[in-house]
PDB file of C-alpha atoms in Angstrom:
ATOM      1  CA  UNK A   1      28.526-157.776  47.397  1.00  0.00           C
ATOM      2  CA  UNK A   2      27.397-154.733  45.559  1.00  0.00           C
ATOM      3  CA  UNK A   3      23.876-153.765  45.044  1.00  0.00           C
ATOM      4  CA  UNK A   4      22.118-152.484  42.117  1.00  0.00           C
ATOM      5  CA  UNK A   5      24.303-149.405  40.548  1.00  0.00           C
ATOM      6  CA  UNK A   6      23.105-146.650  38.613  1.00  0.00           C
ATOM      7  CA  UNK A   7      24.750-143.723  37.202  1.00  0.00           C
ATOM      8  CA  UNK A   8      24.598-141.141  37.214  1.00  0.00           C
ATOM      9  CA  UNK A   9      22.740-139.807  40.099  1.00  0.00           C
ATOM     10  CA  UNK A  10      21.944-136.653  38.858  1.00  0.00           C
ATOM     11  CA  UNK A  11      21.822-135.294  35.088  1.00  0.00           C
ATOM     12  CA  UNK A  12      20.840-132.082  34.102  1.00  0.00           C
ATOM     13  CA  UNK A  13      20.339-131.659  30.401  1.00  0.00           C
ATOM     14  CA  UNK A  14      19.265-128.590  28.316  1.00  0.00           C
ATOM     15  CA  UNK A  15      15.747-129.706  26.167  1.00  0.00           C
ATOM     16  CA  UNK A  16      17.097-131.823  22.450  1.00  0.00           C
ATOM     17  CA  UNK A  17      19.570-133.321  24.085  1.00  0.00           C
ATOM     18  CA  UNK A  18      20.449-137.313  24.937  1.00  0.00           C
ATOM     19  CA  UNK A  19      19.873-138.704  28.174  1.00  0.00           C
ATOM     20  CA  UNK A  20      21.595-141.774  29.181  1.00  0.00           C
ATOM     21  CA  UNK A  21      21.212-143.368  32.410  1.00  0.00           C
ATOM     22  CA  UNK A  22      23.096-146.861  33.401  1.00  0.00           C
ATOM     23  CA  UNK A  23      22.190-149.644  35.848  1.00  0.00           C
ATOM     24  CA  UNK A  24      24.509-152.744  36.826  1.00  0.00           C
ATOM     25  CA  UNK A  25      22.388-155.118  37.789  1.00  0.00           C
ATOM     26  CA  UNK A  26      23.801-156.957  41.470  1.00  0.00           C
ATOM     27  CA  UNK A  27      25.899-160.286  40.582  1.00  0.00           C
ATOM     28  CA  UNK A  28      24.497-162.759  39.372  1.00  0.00           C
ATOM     29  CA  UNK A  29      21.263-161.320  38.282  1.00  0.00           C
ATOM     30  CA  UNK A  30      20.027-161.313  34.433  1.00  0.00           C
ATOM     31  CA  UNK A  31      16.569-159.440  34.763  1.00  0.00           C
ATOM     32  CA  UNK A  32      16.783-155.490  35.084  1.00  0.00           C
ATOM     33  CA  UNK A  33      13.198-153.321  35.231  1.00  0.00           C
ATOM     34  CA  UNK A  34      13.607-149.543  34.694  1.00  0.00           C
ATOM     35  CA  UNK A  35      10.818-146.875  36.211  1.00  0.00           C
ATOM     36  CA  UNK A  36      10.047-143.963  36.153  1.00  0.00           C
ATOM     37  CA  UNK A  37       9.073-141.764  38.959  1.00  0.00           C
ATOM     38  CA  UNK A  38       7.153-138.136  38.650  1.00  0.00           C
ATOM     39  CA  UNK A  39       7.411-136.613  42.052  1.00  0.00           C
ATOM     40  CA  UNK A  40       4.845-137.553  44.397  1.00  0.00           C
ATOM     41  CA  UNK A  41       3.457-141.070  42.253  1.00  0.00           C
ATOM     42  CA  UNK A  42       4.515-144.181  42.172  1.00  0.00           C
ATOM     43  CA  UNK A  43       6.446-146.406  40.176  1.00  0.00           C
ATOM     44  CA  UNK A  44       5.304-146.179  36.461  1.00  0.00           C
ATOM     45  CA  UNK A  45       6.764-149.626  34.512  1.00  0.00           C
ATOM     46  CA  UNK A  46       8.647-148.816  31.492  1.00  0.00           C
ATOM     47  CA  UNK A  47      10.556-152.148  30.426  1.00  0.00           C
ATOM     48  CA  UNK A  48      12.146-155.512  31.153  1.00  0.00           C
ATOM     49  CA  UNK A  49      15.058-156.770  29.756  1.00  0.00           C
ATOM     50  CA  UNK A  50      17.062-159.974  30.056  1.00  0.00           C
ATOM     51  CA  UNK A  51      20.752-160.129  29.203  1.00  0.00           C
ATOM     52  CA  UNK A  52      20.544-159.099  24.988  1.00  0.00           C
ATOM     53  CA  UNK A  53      16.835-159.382  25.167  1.00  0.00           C
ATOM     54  CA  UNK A  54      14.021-156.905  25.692  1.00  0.00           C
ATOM     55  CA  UNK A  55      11.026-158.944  26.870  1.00  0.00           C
ATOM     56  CA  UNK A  56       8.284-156.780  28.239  1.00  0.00           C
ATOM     57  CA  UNK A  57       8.957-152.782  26.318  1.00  0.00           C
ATOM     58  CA  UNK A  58       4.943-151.805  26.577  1.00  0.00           C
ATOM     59  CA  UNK A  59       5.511-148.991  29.301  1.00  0.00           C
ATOM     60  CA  UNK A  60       7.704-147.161  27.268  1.00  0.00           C
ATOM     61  CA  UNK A  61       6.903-144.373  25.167  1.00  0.00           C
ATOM     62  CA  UNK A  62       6.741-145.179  21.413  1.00  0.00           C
ATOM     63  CA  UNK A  63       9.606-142.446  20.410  1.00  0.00           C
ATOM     64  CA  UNK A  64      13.052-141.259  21.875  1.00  0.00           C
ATOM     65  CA  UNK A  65      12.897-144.021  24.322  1.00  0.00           C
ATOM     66  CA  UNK A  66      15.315-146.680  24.101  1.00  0.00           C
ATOM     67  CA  UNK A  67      16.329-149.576  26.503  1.00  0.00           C
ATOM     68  CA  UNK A  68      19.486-152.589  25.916  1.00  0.00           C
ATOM     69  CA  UNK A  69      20.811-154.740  28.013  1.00  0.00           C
ATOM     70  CA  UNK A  70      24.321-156.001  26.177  1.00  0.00           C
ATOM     71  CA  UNK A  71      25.608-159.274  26.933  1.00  0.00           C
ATOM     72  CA  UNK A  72      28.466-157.433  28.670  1.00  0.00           C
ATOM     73  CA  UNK A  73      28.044-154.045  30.296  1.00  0.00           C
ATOM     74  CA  UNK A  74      25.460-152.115  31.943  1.00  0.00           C
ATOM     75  CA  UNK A  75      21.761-151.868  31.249  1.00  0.00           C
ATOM     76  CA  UNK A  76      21.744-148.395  29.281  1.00  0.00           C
ATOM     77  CA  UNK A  77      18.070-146.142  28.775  1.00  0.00           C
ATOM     78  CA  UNK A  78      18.387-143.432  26.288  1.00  0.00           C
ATOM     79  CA  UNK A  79      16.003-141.040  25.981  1.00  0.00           C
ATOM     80  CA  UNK A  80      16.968-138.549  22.840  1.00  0.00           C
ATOM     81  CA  UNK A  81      15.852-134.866  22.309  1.00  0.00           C
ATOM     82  CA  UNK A  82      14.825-134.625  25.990  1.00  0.00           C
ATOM     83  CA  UNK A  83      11.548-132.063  27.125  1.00  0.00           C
ATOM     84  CA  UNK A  84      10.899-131.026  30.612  1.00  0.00           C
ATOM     85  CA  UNK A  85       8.122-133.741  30.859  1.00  0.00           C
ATOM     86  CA  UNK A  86      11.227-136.357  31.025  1.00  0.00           C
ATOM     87  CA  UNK A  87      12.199-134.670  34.405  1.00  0.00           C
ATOM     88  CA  UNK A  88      11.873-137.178  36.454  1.00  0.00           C
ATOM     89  CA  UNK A  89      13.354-140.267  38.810  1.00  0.00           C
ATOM     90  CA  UNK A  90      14.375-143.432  36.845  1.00  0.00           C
ATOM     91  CA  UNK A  91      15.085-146.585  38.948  1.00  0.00           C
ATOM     92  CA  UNK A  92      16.413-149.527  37.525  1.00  0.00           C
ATOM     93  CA  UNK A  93      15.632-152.796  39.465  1.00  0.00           C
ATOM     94  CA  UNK A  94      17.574-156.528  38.867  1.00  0.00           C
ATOM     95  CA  UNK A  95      16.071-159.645  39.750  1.00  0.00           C
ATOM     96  CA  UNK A  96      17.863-163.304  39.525  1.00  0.00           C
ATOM     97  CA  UNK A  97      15.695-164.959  37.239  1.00  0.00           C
ATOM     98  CA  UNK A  98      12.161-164.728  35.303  1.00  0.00           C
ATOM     99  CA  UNK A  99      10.640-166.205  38.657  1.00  0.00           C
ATOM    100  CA  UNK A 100       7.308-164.822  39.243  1.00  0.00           C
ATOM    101  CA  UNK A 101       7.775-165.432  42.713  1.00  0.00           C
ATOM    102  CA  UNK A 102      10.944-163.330  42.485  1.00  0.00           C
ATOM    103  CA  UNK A 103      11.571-159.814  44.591  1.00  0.00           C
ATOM    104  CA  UNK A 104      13.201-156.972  42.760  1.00  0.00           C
ATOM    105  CA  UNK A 105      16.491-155.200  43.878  1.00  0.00           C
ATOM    106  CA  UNK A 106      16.755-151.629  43.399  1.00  0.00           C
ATOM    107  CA  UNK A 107      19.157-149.178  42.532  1.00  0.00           C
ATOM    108  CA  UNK A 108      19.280-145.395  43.857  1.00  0.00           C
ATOM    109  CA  UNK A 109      18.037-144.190  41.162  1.00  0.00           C
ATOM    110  CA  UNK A 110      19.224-141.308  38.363  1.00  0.00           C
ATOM    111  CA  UNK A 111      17.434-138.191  38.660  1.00  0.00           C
ATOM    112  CA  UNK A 112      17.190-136.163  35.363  1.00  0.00           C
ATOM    113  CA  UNK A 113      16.169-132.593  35.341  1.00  0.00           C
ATOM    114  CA  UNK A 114      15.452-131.430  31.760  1.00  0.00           C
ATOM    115  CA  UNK A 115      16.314-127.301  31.600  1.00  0.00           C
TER     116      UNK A 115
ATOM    117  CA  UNK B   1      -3.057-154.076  30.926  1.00  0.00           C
ATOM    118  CA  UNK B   2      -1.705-155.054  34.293  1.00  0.00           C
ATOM    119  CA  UNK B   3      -3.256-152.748  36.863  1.00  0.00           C
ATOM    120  CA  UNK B   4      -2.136-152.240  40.442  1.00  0.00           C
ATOM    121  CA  UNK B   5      -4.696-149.855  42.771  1.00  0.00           C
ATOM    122  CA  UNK B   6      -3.791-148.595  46.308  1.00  0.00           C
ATOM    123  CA  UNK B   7      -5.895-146.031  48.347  1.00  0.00           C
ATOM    124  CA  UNK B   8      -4.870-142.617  47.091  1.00  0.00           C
ATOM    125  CA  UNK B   9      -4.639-141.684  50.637  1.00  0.00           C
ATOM    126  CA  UNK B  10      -2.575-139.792  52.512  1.00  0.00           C
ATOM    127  CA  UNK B  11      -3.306-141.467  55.579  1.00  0.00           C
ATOM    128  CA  UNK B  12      -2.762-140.381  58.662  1.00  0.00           C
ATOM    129  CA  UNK B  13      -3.114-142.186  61.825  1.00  0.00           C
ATOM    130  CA  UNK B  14      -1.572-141.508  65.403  1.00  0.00           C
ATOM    131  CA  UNK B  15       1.456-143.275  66.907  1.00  0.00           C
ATOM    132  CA  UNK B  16       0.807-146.664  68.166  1.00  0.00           C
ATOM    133  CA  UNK B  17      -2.672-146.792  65.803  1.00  0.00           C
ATOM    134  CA  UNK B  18      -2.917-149.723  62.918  1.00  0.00           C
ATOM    135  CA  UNK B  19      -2.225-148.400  59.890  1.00  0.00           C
ATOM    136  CA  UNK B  20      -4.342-150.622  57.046  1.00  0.00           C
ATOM    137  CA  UNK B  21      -3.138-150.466  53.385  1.00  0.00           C
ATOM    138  CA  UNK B  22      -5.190-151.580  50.861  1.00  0.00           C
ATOM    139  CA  UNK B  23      -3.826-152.843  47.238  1.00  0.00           C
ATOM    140  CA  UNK B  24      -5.893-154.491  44.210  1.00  0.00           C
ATOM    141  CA  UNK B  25      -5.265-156.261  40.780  1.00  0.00           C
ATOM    142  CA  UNK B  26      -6.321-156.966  38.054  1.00  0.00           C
ATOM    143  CA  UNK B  27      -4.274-159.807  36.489  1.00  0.00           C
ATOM    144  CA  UNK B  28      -5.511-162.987  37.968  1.00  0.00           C
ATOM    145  CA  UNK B  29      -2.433-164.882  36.788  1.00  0.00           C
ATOM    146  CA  UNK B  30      -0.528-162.721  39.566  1.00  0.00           C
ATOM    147  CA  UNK B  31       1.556-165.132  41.915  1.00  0.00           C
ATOM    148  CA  UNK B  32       3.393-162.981  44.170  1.00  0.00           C
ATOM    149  CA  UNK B  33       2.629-159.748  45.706  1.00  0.00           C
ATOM    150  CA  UNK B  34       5.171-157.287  47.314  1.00  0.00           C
ATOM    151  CA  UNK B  35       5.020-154.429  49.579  1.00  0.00           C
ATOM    152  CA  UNK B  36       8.037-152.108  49.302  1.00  0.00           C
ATOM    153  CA  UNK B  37       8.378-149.013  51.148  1.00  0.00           C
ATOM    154  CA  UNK B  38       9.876-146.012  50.211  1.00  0.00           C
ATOM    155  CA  UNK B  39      11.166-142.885  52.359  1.00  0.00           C
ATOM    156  CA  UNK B  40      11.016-139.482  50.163  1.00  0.00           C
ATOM    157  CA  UNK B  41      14.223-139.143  47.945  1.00  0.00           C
ATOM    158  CA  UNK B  42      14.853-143.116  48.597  1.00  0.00           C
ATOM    159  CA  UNK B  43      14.834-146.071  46.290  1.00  0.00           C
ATOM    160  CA  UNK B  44      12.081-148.661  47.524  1.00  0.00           C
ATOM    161  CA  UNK B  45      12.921-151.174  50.050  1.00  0.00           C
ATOM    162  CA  UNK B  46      11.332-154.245  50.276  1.00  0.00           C
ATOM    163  CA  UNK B  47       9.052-154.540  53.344  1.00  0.00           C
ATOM    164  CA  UNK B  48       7.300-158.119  52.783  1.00  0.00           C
ATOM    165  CA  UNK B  49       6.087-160.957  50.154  1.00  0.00           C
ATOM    166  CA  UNK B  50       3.268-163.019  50.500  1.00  0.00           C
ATOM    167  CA  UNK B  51       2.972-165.399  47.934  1.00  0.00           C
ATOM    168  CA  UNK B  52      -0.440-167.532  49.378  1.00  0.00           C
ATOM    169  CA  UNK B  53      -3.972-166.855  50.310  1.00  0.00           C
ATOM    170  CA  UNK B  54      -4.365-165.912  54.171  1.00  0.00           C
ATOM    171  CA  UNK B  55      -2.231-163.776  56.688  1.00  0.00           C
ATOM    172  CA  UNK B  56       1.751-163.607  56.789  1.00  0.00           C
ATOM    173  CA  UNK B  57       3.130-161.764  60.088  1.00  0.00           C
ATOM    174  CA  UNK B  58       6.670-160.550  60.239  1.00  0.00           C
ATOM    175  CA  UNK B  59       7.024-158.337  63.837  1.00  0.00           C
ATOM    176  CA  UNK B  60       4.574-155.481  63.716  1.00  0.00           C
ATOM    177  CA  UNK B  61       3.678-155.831  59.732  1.00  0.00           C
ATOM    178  CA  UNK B  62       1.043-158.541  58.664  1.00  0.00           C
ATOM    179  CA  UNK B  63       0.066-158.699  55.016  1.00  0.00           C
ATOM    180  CA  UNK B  64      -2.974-160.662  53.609  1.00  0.00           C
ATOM    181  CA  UNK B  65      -3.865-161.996  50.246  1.00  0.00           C
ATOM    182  CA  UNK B  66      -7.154-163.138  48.759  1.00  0.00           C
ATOM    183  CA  UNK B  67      -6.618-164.076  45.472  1.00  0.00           C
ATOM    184  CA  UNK B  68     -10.444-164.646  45.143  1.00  0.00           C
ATOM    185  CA  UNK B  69     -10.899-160.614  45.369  1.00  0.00           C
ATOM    186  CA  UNK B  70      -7.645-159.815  43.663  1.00  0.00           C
ATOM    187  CA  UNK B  71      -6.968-158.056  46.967  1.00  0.00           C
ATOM    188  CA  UNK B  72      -3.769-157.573  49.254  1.00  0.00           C
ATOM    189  CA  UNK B  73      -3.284-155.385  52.095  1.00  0.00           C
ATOM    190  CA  UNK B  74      -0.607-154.601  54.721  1.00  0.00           C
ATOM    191  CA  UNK B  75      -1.019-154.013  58.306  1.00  0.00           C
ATOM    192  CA  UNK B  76       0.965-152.123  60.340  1.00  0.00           C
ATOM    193  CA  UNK B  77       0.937-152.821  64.193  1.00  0.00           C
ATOM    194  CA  UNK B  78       1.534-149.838  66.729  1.00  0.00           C
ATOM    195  CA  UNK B  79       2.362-147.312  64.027  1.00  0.00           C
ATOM    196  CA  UNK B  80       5.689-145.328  64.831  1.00  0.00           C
ATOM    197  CA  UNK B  81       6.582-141.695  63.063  1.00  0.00           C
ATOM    198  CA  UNK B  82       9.285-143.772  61.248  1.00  0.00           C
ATOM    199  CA  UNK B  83       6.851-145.514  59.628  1.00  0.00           C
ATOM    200  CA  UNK B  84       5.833-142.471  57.904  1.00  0.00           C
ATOM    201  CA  UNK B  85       6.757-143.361  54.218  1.00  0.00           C
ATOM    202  CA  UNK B  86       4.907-143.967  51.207  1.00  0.00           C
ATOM    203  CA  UNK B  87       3.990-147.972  50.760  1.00  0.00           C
ATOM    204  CA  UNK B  88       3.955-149.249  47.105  1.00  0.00           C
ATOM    205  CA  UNK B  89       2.202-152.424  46.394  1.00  0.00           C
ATOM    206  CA  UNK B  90       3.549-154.627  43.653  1.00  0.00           C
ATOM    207  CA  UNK B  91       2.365-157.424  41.566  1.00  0.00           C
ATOM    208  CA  UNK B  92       4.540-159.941  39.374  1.00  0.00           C
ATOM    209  CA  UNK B  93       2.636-161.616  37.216  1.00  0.00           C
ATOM    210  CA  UNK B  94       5.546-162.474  35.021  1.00  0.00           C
ATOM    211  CA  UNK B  95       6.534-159.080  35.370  1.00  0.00           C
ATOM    212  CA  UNK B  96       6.314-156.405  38.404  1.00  0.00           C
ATOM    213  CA  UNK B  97       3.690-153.783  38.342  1.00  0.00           C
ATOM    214  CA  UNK B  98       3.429-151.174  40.643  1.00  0.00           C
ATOM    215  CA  UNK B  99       0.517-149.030  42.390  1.00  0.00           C
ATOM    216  CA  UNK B 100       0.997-145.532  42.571  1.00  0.00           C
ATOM    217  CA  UNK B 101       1.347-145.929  46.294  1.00  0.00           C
ATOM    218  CA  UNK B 102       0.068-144.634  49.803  1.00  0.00           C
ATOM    219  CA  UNK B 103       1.374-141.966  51.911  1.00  0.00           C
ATOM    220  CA  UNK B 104       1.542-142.478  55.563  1.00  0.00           C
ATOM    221  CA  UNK B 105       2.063-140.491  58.011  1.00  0.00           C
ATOM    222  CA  UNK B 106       2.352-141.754  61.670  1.00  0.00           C
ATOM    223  CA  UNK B 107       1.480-138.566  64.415  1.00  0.00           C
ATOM    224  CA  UNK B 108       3.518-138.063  67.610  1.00  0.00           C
TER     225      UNK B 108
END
């Protein structure tokens, strides 16, 4: 049974250009949660989605930040025209449900390094 | 706004010491509360839930909830260097919040 998948590991990109990192959530599970990780802090929320539905977006910034979850497919975050403050560790996160009571699964994580 | 706050830390305490952790909240609609660990370079790993007031044990952690104070905290029994990890505390109040985390580091 495979875990939480995210791809790439590792993206470099030069600054103005698209970054897009993908998480499969583990089977069966219909909530995904990406973060956002500076070195050294903790886990800064940036948004919740459910299968075609973005229900909690309020950690994420306002412009060049983008989140979906298709019906079919991997959870995809875009972040266009990159800077070096984007440099940083994203971890997506499934859950099976909306169940407050519910623990999160994470992935390894995509590390982007903005040139 | 959903805050999470942890002790800033680092904390340091020798082997075979309790290590205390200390988490609080500010939502008081919260119903669970999480404690993941997470080695340097590594994804979080879940460590424990505690979902009502009073103490839950599991081996050498222990974590307590008082959802009077809005607090939670983890205890960790005879401390081992491979404890030495940052500890996140989390929150799901519908959805998970995170604290920016404690560093520990357990001394030979």
């Amino acid at each position: 049974n495979a875990g939480v998948m995210q791809n790439p590991r590792h993206l470099v990109r030069r600054r103005g250009q698209e970054a897009r990192l993908r998480c499969s959530p583990m089977k069966g599970h219909s909530h995904v949660y990406w973060y956002r990780q500076l070195p050294e802090e903790g886990l800064k929320f940036m948004v919740y989605l459910q299968k075609e539905n973005i229900i909690d977006e309020s950690g994420m910034p306002k412009e060049r930040f983008s989140a979906e979850f298709p019906k079919e497919g991997p959870s995809i975050l875009r972040i266009q025209q990159v800077v070096r403050g984007d440099s940083a560790a994203y971890f997506c996160a499934s859950s099976p449900t909306q169940d407050s009571t519910g623990e999160l699964f994470f992935g390894e994580g995509s590390r982007l390094t903005v040139l | 706004q959903k805050e999470v706050e942890q002790n800033s830390g680092p904390l340091s305490v020798p082997e075979g010491a309790i290590a205390s952790l200390n988490c609080t909240y500010s939502d008081r609609g919260s119903q669970s509360f999480f404690w993941y660990r997470q080695y340097s370079g590594k994804s979080p790993e879940l460590i424990m839930f505690i979902y009502s007031n009073g103490d839950k044990e599991d081996g050498r952690f222990t974590a307590q909830l008082n959802k009077a104070s809005q607090y939670v905290s983890l205890l960790i029994r005879d401390s081992q260097p491979s404890d030495s990890a940052t500890y996140l505390c989390a929150v799901n109040a519908g959805d998970m919040r995170f604290g920016a985390g404690t560093r520990l580091t357990v001394k030979p």
